[in-house]
């Protein structure tokens, strides 16, 4: 694969929370990979800002360790690492006070792009926005990157939007959803809108239903405190899964441009029907030999928060009326896998009789593992013995199709950060989109909170509660197997 890397403009990137978990595992190793690939110009600088006392040298040592842990050995080169580390510095800044702000302001250059990545807890987003402005280091060539969660409900998301808008234009605000930075997710748009093959079939006349699965094998681990206040609905559905659903369901935008794409996604969210209780199954994982159950993990024996959710959603517009979207996500499931399956209808009449093997076409977009796209088609089983039909995959795994270079596909975070520097908001959520998604989620959550709904226990290592299977069985359909 020939890689065409175009260097971005010189920039100063400040990572608030530059010593935190996300920066260590994703942001800094990702930036190093962009550096190795030649995308970072010589004048680029990265400044980590956090509350603790630290030195440039000690911070660089932690980044060196992070590179060795999270970057593939082929990309680890001592000279490159040393050159990358030279661009890094550390400033002690308190997001909630005045400490360190002047030092940071003195460091910022005027003639380059300024990007401020808010990789701190969501309670600090407003504080950072206010102080950037107060200390005169915002300005028109600056951007802010805001991590998830963006609000806890519609009201808090609105408040945050208002606070950010007091200091920044919408064109300067990059609300990150790393699912949108995944190669396959963008490929979904390429497949839909770059080919004549699928788009004419992409509607309720030809698609029986759509399944979106995001399954994790891990439990809530050390994030129990946060997770128990959020649950799968707030942590996964309102943001990541909603974004996937939008990209599948949206009308073709007039161009692959930020507002054109985001306008179309917004229309999808607005076309979502309210979800009735019988269309939802919530669950909590039980303990097994590999680990404690959800209630022990969050240290709250009374918790009513779900670690699993399955839902049947309807998009009420001309294209999708009558084609349900089934989504499910959960922790401690059988396998770590994320996929979107577009299940097409059967041919209107089978000229081959009632053959068992005659299954519907399914287009599977795999996000992980083995990112790729797979189309199941029916063909004749080769050889004599009459017309026996079999199902075969037309597989387009990136690894096979693109050769060894496919391993080099940038991680979602590094791609998105480069988009921030380039000023391209296409793969970031607009404020009204986030509010619309909360506007849809809030009444659903309120419904089960008011009704005292308790999640159903499910076995760790399973595919979720039995009731989730029933959600589809009732409609004469079945989930695809949760397997890696
Ligand atoms: P974390 O490990 O707890 O790190 C928090 C960072 O914020 C530390 O560098 C900390 O520095 C800094 N900080 C805390 N209070 C501060 C203050 N008053 N002023 C300046 N800096 C302060 O958190 P994280 O896991 O990296 O998460 C960061 C953000 O990313 C959160 O919004 C989270 O929801 C989001 N996120 C994280 C992940 C992930 O995988 N970790 C995934 C998706 C989204 P000190 O230690 O010096 O205080």
PDB file of N, CA, C and O in Angstrom, residues 233 237-238 241-243 245-246 249 265-275 311-317 320 323 325 327 436-437 439-441 444:
ATOM      1  N   UNK A 233     -26.264   2.725  28.255  1.00  0.00           N
ATOM      2  CA  UNK A 233     -27.018   3.683  27.446  1.00  0.00           C
ATOM      3  C   UNK A 233     -26.250   4.992  27.293  1.00  0.00           C
ATOM      4  O   UNK A 233     -26.068   5.496  26.187  1.00  0.00           O
ATOM      5  N   UNK A 237     -24.487   3.948  23.924  1.00  0.00           N
ATOM      6  CA  UNK A 237     -25.571   4.065  22.937  1.00  0.00           C
ATOM      7  C   UNK A 237     -25.771   5.506  22.493  1.00  0.00           C
ATOM      8  O   UNK A 237     -25.813   5.808  21.295  1.00  0.00           O
ATOM      9  N   UNK A 238     -25.868   6.411  23.462  1.00  0.00           N
ATOM     10  CA  UNK A 238     -26.186   7.802  23.124  1.00  0.00           C
ATOM     11  C   UNK A 238     -25.135   8.417  22.206  1.00  0.00           C
ATOM     12  O   UNK A 238     -25.429   9.329  21.445  1.00  0.00           O
ATOM     13  N   UNK A 241     -22.896   4.348  19.419  1.00  0.00           N
ATOM     14  CA  UNK A 241     -23.804   3.536  18.602  1.00  0.00           C
ATOM     15  C   UNK A 241     -24.765   4.419  17.820  1.00  0.00           C
ATOM     16  O   UNK A 241     -25.143   4.105  16.692  1.00  0.00           O
ATOM     17  N   UNK A 242     -25.123   5.544  18.425  1.00  0.00           N
ATOM     18  CA  UNK A 242     -25.970   6.498  17.709  1.00  0.00           C
ATOM     19  C   UNK A 242     -25.251   7.018  16.457  1.00  0.00           C
ATOM     20  O   UNK A 242     -25.852   7.171  15.391  1.00  0.00           O
ATOM     21  N   UNK A 243     -23.951   7.260  16.588  1.00  0.00           N
ATOM     22  CA  UNK A 243     -23.192   7.754  15.439  1.00  0.00           C
ATOM     23  C   UNK A 243     -23.140   6.691  14.330  1.00  0.00           C
ATOM     24  O   UNK A 243     -23.290   7.004  13.157  1.00  0.00           O
ATOM     25  N   UNK A 245     -25.316   4.298  13.838  1.00  0.00           N
ATOM     26  CA  UNK A 245     -26.668   4.206  13.266  1.00  0.00           C
ATOM     27  C   UNK A 245     -26.902   5.352  12.270  1.00  0.00           C
ATOM     28  O   UNK A 245     -27.442   5.150  11.182  1.00  0.00           O
ATOM     29  N   UNK A 246     -26.459   6.539  12.641  1.00  0.00           N
ATOM     30  CA  UNK A 246     -26.651   7.698  11.757  1.00  0.00           C
ATOM     31  C   UNK A 246     -25.944   7.504  10.416  1.00  0.00           C
ATOM     32  O   UNK A 246     -26.496   7.818   9.361  1.00  0.00           O
ATOM     33  N   UNK A 249     -27.935   5.074   8.371  1.00  0.00           N
ATOM     34  CA  UNK A 249     -29.303   5.454   7.985  1.00  0.00           C
ATOM     35  C   UNK A 249     -29.376   6.753   7.199  1.00  0.00           C
ATOM     36  O   UNK A 249     -30.373   7.016   6.535  1.00  0.00           O
ATOM     37  N   UNK A 265     -26.891  13.484   9.518  1.00  0.00           N
ATOM     38  CA  UNK A 265     -26.928  12.652  10.731  1.00  0.00           C
ATOM     39  C   UNK A 265     -27.996  13.172  11.688  1.00  0.00           C
ATOM     40  O   UNK A 265     -28.732  12.393  12.306  1.00  0.00           O
ATOM     41  N   UNK A 266     -28.070  14.479  11.793  1.00  0.00           N
ATOM     42  CA  UNK A 266     -29.051  15.089  12.701  1.00  0.00           C
ATOM     43  C   UNK A 266     -30.484  14.693  12.310  1.00  0.00           C
ATOM     44  O   UNK A 266     -31.320  14.390  13.163  1.00  0.00           O
ATOM     45  N   UNK A 267     -30.734  14.649  10.997  1.00  0.00           N
ATOM     46  CA  UNK A 267     -32.097  14.282  10.542  1.00  0.00           C
ATOM     47  C   UNK A 267     -32.445  12.864  10.986  1.00  0.00           C
ATOM     48  O   UNK A 267     -33.588  12.568  11.296  1.00  0.00           O
ATOM     49  N   UNK A 268     -31.445  11.988  10.988  1.00  0.00           N
ATOM     50  CA  UNK A 268     -31.705  10.601  11.409  1.00  0.00           C
ATOM     51  C   UNK A 268     -32.099  10.576  12.879  1.00  0.00           C
ATOM     52  O   UNK A 268     -33.084   9.928  13.268  1.00  0.00           O
ATOM     53  N   UNK A 269     -31.353  11.286  13.702  1.00  0.00           N
ATOM     54  CA  UNK A 269     -31.659  11.261  15.149  1.00  0.00           C
ATOM     55  C   UNK A 269     -33.077  11.790  15.368  1.00  0.00           C
ATOM     56  O   UNK A 269     -33.837  11.253  16.170  1.00  0.00           O
ATOM     57  N   UNK A 270     -33.419  12.819  14.607  1.00  0.00           N
ATOM     58  CA  UNK A 270     -34.758  13.399  14.782  1.00  0.00           C
ATOM     59  C   UNK A 270     -35.850  12.454  14.294  1.00  0.00           C
ATOM     60  O   UNK A 270     -37.006  12.568  14.709  1.00  0.00           O
ATOM     61  N   UNK A 271     -35.502  11.540  13.398  1.00  0.00           N
ATOM     62  CA  UNK A 271     -36.503  10.608  12.864  1.00  0.00           C
ATOM     63  C   UNK A 271     -36.644   9.350  13.719  1.00  0.00           C
ATOM     64  O   UNK A 271     -37.469   8.479  13.429  1.00  0.00           O
ATOM     65  N   UNK A 272     -35.830   9.246  14.783  1.00  0.00           N
ATOM     66  CA  UNK A 272     -35.926   8.052  15.644  1.00  0.00           C
ATOM     67  C   UNK A 272     -37.205   8.100  16.469  1.00  0.00           C
ATOM     68  O   UNK A 272     -37.489   9.109  17.118  1.00  0.00           O
ATOM     69  N   UNK A 273     -37.932   6.996  16.467  1.00  0.00           N
ATOM     70  CA  UNK A 273     -39.146   6.915  17.296  1.00  0.00           C
ATOM     71  C   UNK A 273     -38.774   6.781  18.761  1.00  0.00           C
ATOM     72  O   UNK A 273     -37.697   6.278  19.090  1.00  0.00           O
ATOM     73  N   UNK A 274     -39.689   7.161  19.609  1.00  0.00           N
ATOM     74  CA  UNK A 274     -39.510   6.873  21.036  1.00  0.00           C
ATOM     75  C   UNK A 274     -39.463   5.342  21.198  1.00  0.00           C
ATOM     76  O   UNK A 274     -40.146   4.617  20.481  1.00  0.00           O
ATOM     77  N   UNK A 275     -38.656   4.875  22.140  1.00  0.00           N
ATOM     78  CA  UNK A 275     -38.522   3.422  22.319  1.00  0.00           C
ATOM     79  C   UNK A 275     -39.405   2.992  23.486  1.00  0.00           C
ATOM     80  O   UNK A 275     -39.276   3.502  24.597  1.00  0.00           O
ATOM     81  N   UNK A 311     -31.699  -3.077  22.112  1.00  0.00           N
ATOM     82  CA  UNK A 311     -32.878  -2.273  21.789  1.00  0.00           C
ATOM     83  C   UNK A 311     -33.298  -2.495  20.345  1.00  0.00           C
ATOM     84  O   UNK A 311     -32.472  -2.752  19.483  1.00  0.00           O
ATOM     85  N   UNK A 312     -34.585  -2.334  20.142  1.00  0.00           N
ATOM     86  CA  UNK A 312     -35.104  -2.323  18.765  1.00  0.00           C
ATOM     87  C   UNK A 312     -35.514  -0.882  18.454  1.00  0.00           C
ATOM     88  O   UNK A 312     -36.357  -0.319  19.171  1.00  0.00           O
ATOM     89  N   UNK A 313     -34.913  -0.311  17.438  1.00  0.00           N
ATOM     90  CA  UNK A 313     -35.167   1.098  17.126  1.00  0.00           C
ATOM     91  C   UNK A 313     -35.811   1.217  15.752  1.00  0.00           C
ATOM     92  O   UNK A 313     -35.521   0.440  14.849  1.00  0.00           O
ATOM     93  N   UNK A 314     -36.657   2.213  15.634  1.00  0.00           N
ATOM     94  CA  UNK A 314     -37.290   2.476  14.342  1.00  0.00           C
ATOM     95  C   UNK A 314     -36.968   3.889  13.883  1.00  0.00           C
ATOM     96  O   UNK A 314     -37.094   4.832  14.660  1.00  0.00           O
ATOM     97  N   UNK A 315     -36.557   3.992  12.643  1.00  0.00           N
ATOM     98  CA  UNK A 315     -36.286   5.300  12.056  1.00  0.00           C
ATOM     99  C   UNK A 315     -37.484   5.619  11.160  1.00  0.00           C
ATOM    100  O   UNK A 315     -37.700   4.962  10.142  1.00  0.00           O
ATOM    101  N   UNK A 316     -38.252   6.615  11.581  1.00  0.00           N
ATOM    102  CA  UNK A 316     -39.486   6.900  10.844  1.00  0.00           C
ATOM    103  C   UNK A 316     -39.251   7.920   9.741  1.00  0.00           C
ATOM    104  O   UNK A 316     -39.421   9.118   9.940  1.00  0.00           O
ATOM    105  N   UNK A 317     -38.812   7.437   8.609  1.00  0.00           N
ATOM    106  CA  UNK A 317     -38.749   8.299   7.422  1.00  0.00           C
ATOM    107  C   UNK A 317     -39.015   7.406   6.199  1.00  0.00           C
ATOM    108  O   UNK A 317     -39.219   6.198   6.332  1.00  0.00           O
ATOM    109  N   UNK A 320     -36.606   4.293   5.696  1.00  0.00           N
ATOM    110  CA  UNK A 320     -36.445   3.203   6.650  1.00  0.00           C
ATOM    111  C   UNK A 320     -37.708   2.702   7.313  1.00  0.00           C
ATOM    112  O   UNK A 320     -37.651   1.749   8.103  1.00  0.00           O
ATOM    113  N   UNK A 323     -38.147  -1.034   8.564  1.00  0.00           N
ATOM    114  CA  UNK A 323     -36.901  -1.800   8.732  1.00  0.00           C
ATOM    115  C   UNK A 323     -36.320  -1.481  10.105  1.00  0.00           C
ATOM    116  O   UNK A 323     -35.806  -0.384  10.321  1.00  0.00           O
ATOM    117  N   UNK A 325     -33.846  -1.356  13.371  1.00  0.00           N
ATOM    118  CA  UNK A 325     -32.421  -1.366  13.718  1.00  0.00           C
ATOM    119  C   UNK A 325     -32.320  -2.004  15.107  1.00  0.00           C
ATOM    120  O   UNK A 325     -32.891  -1.471  16.052  1.00  0.00           O
ATOM    121  N   UNK A 327     -29.891  -2.885  18.149  1.00  0.00           N
ATOM    122  CA  UNK A 327     -28.542  -2.576  18.614  1.00  0.00           C
ATOM    123  C   UNK A 327     -28.320  -3.255  19.961  1.00  0.00           C
ATOM    124  O   UNK A 327     -29.266  -3.437  20.734  1.00  0.00           O
ATOM    125  N   UNK A 436     -29.520  16.549  20.262  1.00  0.00           N
ATOM    126  CA  UNK A 436     -30.623  15.729  19.723  1.00  0.00           C
ATOM    127  C   UNK A 436     -30.509  14.291  20.241  1.00  0.00           C
ATOM    128  O   UNK A 436     -31.522  13.655  20.584  1.00  0.00           O
ATOM    129  N   UNK A 437     -29.273  13.791  20.343  1.00  0.00           N
ATOM    130  CA  UNK A 437     -29.086  12.414  20.819  1.00  0.00           C
ATOM    131  C   UNK A 437     -29.502  12.300  22.287  1.00  0.00           C
ATOM    132  O   UNK A 437     -30.147  11.327  22.686  1.00  0.00           O
ATOM    133  N   UNK A 439     -31.673  14.285  23.657  1.00  0.00           N
ATOM    134  CA  UNK A 439     -33.124  14.514  23.632  1.00  0.00           C
ATOM    135  C   UNK A 439     -33.871  13.215  23.361  1.00  0.00           C
ATOM    136  O   UNK A 439     -34.978  12.994  23.844  1.00  0.00           O
ATOM    137  N   UNK A 440     -33.253  12.319  22.586  1.00  0.00           N
ATOM    138  CA  UNK A 440     -33.841  11.013  22.324  1.00  0.00           C
ATOM    139  C   UNK A 440     -33.621  10.076  23.521  1.00  0.00           C
ATOM    140  O   UNK A 440     -34.526   9.342  23.934  1.00  0.00           O
ATOM    141  N   UNK A 441     -32.420  10.120  24.101  1.00  0.00           N
ATOM    142  CA  UNK A 441     -32.074   9.165  25.172  1.00  0.00           C
ATOM    143  C   UNK A 441     -32.763   9.497  26.498  1.00  0.00           C
ATOM    144  O   UNK A 441     -33.163   8.584  27.234  1.00  0.00           O
ATOM    145  N   UNK A 444     -36.106   7.855  27.397  1.00  0.00           N
ATOM    146  CA  UNK A 444     -35.954   6.398  27.524  1.00  0.00           C
ATOM    147  C   UNK A 444     -35.398   6.083  28.910  1.00  0.00           C
ATOM    148  O   UNK A 444     -35.915   5.220  29.636  1.00  0.00           O
TER     149      UNK A 444
END
